[in-house]
Amino acid sequence: MTSERTGNSAPFVPVTDTPQLEELFRLSESQPVILFKHSTTCPISAAAYQQMQNLEDDVSLIVVQTARAVSREVEERTAIRHESPQAIILRDGRAVWHASHWKITADEVERAVREHASK
């Protein structure tokens, strides 16, 4: 997976297929994994994207318009109803935290990552 980093912002790692998603669920066995479902046509999602850019951790980016199958798979595997924008933290192969719309802030995501980092 390739990442895209600008300045001090978090690298966004595009997730475009289900094998990549499976790899992230495996990675969550050893560390928190941040998933971000983003709509390129939604102004609320654009604001959430800006918040996610402030993170230091990698952000696995699912663009819902181009990765619908991945987005559906996240919903099926986590039992969290799809919303966009949506941030989900995976740990130990399951969702341990999520937020959507205006509740997605860099501070809240960082707090949740710290909370689940040592578990």
PDB file of C-alpha atoms in Angstrom, residues 22-115:
ATOM      1  CA  GLU A  22      -8.146  -8.213   5.452  1.00  0.00           C
ATOM      2  CA  GLU A  23      -4.509  -7.192   5.949  1.00  0.00           C
ATOM      3  CA  LEU A  24      -5.646  -4.279   8.135  1.00  0.00           C
ATOM      4  CA  PHE A  25      -7.796  -6.558  10.297  1.00  0.00           C
ATOM      5  CA  ARG A  26      -4.705  -8.779  10.785  1.00  0.00           C
ATOM      6  CA  LEU A  27      -2.551  -5.747  11.609  1.00  0.00           C
ATOM      7  CA  SER A  28      -5.083  -4.731  14.262  1.00  0.00           C
ATOM      8  CA  GLU A  29      -4.061  -7.824  16.241  1.00  0.00           C
ATOM      9  CA  SER A  30      -0.848  -5.973  17.178  1.00  0.00           C
ATOM     10  CA  GLN A  31      -1.828  -2.284  17.027  1.00  0.00           C
ATOM     11  CA  PRO A  32      -4.807   0.023  16.563  1.00  0.00           C
ATOM     12  CA  VAL A  33      -5.765   0.590  12.922  1.00  0.00           C
ATOM     13  CA  ILE A  34      -7.610   3.734  11.831  1.00  0.00           C
ATOM     14  CA  LEU A  35     -10.149   3.364   9.023  1.00  0.00           C
ATOM     15  CA  PHE A  36     -11.645   6.486   7.479  1.00  0.00           C
ATOM     16  CA  LYS A  37     -14.611   6.243   5.111  1.00  0.00           C
ATOM     17  CA  HIS A  38     -14.603   9.386   2.988  1.00  0.00           C
ATOM     18  CA  SER A  39     -17.008  10.793   0.418  1.00  0.00           C
ATOM     19  CA  THR A  40     -15.329  13.043  -2.125  1.00  0.00           C
ATOM     20  CA  THR A  41     -18.595  14.894  -2.767  1.00  0.00           C
ATOM     21  CA  CYS A  42     -19.677  15.710   0.792  1.00  0.00           C
ATOM     22  CA  PRO A  43     -18.645  18.951   2.544  1.00  0.00           C
ATOM     23  CA  ILE A  44     -18.955  17.323   5.983  1.00  0.00           C
ATOM     24  CA  SER A  45     -16.609  14.580   4.810  1.00  0.00           C
ATOM     25  CA  ALA A  46     -14.176  17.243   3.566  1.00  0.00           C
ATOM     26  CA  ALA A  47     -14.131  18.766   7.060  1.00  0.00           C
ATOM     27  CA  ALA A  48     -13.555  15.346   8.640  1.00  0.00           C
ATOM     28  CA  TYR A  49     -10.759  14.695   6.113  1.00  0.00           C
ATOM     29  CA  GLN A  50      -9.045  17.883   7.312  1.00  0.00           C
ATOM     30  CA  GLN A  51      -9.314  16.645  10.896  1.00  0.00           C
ATOM     31  CA  MET A  52      -7.813  13.288   9.934  1.00  0.00           C
ATOM     32  CA  GLN A  53      -4.898  15.087   8.242  1.00  0.00           C
ATOM     33  CA  ASN A  54      -3.847  16.306  11.691  1.00  0.00           C
ATOM     34  CA  LEU A  55      -3.161  12.781  12.961  1.00  0.00           C
ATOM     35  CA  GLU A  56       0.348  11.393  13.251  1.00  0.00           C
ATOM     36  CA  ASP A  57      -0.774   7.793  12.729  1.00  0.00           C
ATOM     37  CA  ASP A  58      -1.470   6.142   9.385  1.00  0.00           C
ATOM     38  CA  VAL A  59      -5.056   6.516   8.217  1.00  0.00           C
ATOM     39  CA  SER A  60      -6.492   3.788   5.993  1.00  0.00           C
ATOM     40  CA  LEU A  61      -8.622   5.739   3.531  1.00  0.00           C
ATOM     41  CA  ILE A  62     -11.727   4.187   1.992  1.00  0.00           C
ATOM     42  CA  VAL A  63     -13.215   6.465  -0.667  1.00  0.00           C
ATOM     43  CA  VAL A  64     -16.803   5.294  -0.696  1.00  0.00           C
ATOM     44  CA  GLN A  65     -17.473   6.251  -4.320  1.00  0.00           C
ATOM     45  CA  THR A  66     -14.661   4.045  -5.648  1.00  0.00           C
ATOM     46  CA  ALA A  67     -14.436   1.307  -2.999  1.00  0.00           C
ATOM     47  CA  ARG A  68     -18.054   0.366  -2.336  1.00  0.00           C
ATOM     48  CA  ALA A  69     -17.257  -3.324  -1.834  1.00  0.00           C
ATOM     49  CA  VAL A  70     -14.651  -2.440   0.800  1.00  0.00           C
ATOM     50  CA  SER A  71     -17.075  -0.095   2.540  1.00  0.00           C
ATOM     51  CA  ARG A  72     -19.759  -2.817   2.616  1.00  0.00           C
ATOM     52  CA  GLU A  73     -17.233  -5.343   3.949  1.00  0.00           C
ATOM     53  CA  VAL A  74     -16.330  -2.985   6.813  1.00  0.00           C
ATOM     54  CA  GLU A  75     -20.012  -2.724   7.700  1.00  0.00           C
ATOM     55  CA  GLU A  76     -20.453  -6.506   7.597  1.00  0.00           C
ATOM     56  CA  ARG A  77     -17.328  -7.295   9.627  1.00  0.00           C
ATOM     57  CA  THR A  78     -17.819  -4.623  12.281  1.00  0.00           C
ATOM     58  CA  ALA A  79     -21.643  -4.552  12.490  1.00  0.00           C
ATOM     59  CA  ILE A  80     -21.393  -0.736  12.407  1.00  0.00           C
ATOM     60  CA  ARG A  81     -23.968   0.822  10.090  1.00  0.00           C
ATOM     61  CA  HIS A  82     -22.331   2.597   7.159  1.00  0.00           C
ATOM     62  CA  GLU A  83     -22.087   6.364   7.342  1.00  0.00           C
ATOM     63  CA  SER A  84     -19.913   8.815   5.502  1.00  0.00           C
ATOM     64  CA  PRO A  85     -17.736  10.295   6.748  1.00  0.00           C
ATOM     65  CA  GLN A  86     -16.939   7.651   9.322  1.00  0.00           C
ATOM     66  CA  ALA A  87     -13.863   6.890  11.419  1.00  0.00           C
ATOM     67  CA  ILE A  88     -13.414   3.416  12.895  1.00  0.00           C
ATOM     68  CA  ILE A  89     -10.595   2.082  15.035  1.00  0.00           C
ATOM     69  CA  LEU A  90      -9.852  -1.628  14.793  1.00  0.00           C
ATOM     70  CA  ARG A  91      -8.042  -3.528  17.542  1.00  0.00           C
ATOM     71  CA  ASP A  92      -7.720  -7.288  17.945  1.00  0.00           C
ATOM     72  CA  GLY A  93      -9.689  -7.873  14.749  1.00  0.00           C
ATOM     73  CA  ARG A  94     -12.767  -5.903  15.771  1.00  0.00           C
ATOM     74  CA  ALA A  95     -14.069  -2.348  15.917  1.00  0.00           C
ATOM     75  CA  VAL A  96     -13.387  -0.773  19.316  1.00  0.00           C
ATOM     76  CA  TRP A  97     -14.404   2.826  18.544  1.00  0.00           C
ATOM     77  CA  HIS A  98     -16.224   4.755  15.847  1.00  0.00           C
ATOM     78  CA  ALA A  99     -17.556   8.217  15.069  1.00  0.00           C
ATOM     79  CA  SER A 100     -19.253   9.875  12.142  1.00  0.00           C
ATOM     80  CA  HIS A 101     -19.907  13.292  10.676  1.00  0.00           C
ATOM     81  CA  TRP A 102     -19.039  16.246  12.944  1.00  0.00           C
ATOM     82  CA  LYS A 103     -17.986  13.924  15.796  1.00  0.00           C
ATOM     83  CA  ILE A 104     -14.812  13.065  13.862  1.00  0.00           C
ATOM     84  CA  THR A 105     -12.056  15.213  15.346  1.00  0.00           C
ATOM     85  CA  ALA A 106      -8.316  14.660  15.488  1.00  0.00           C
ATOM     86  CA  ASP A 107      -8.409  14.910  19.296  1.00  0.00           C
ATOM     87  CA  GLU A 108     -11.093  12.233  19.653  1.00  0.00           C
ATOM     88  CA  VAL A 109      -9.391   9.842  17.238  1.00  0.00           C
ATOM     89  CA  GLU A 110      -6.020  10.307  18.975  1.00  0.00           C
ATOM     90  CA  ARG A 111      -7.635   9.734  22.382  1.00  0.00           C
ATOM     91  CA  ALA A 112      -9.247   6.515  21.167  1.00  0.00           C
ATOM     92  CA  VAL A 113      -5.998   5.279  19.590  1.00  0.00           C
ATOM     93  CA  ARG A 114      -4.107   5.923  22.855  1.00  0.00           C
ATOM     94  CA  GLU A 115      -6.826   4.174  24.846  1.00  0.00           C
TER      95      GLU A 115
END
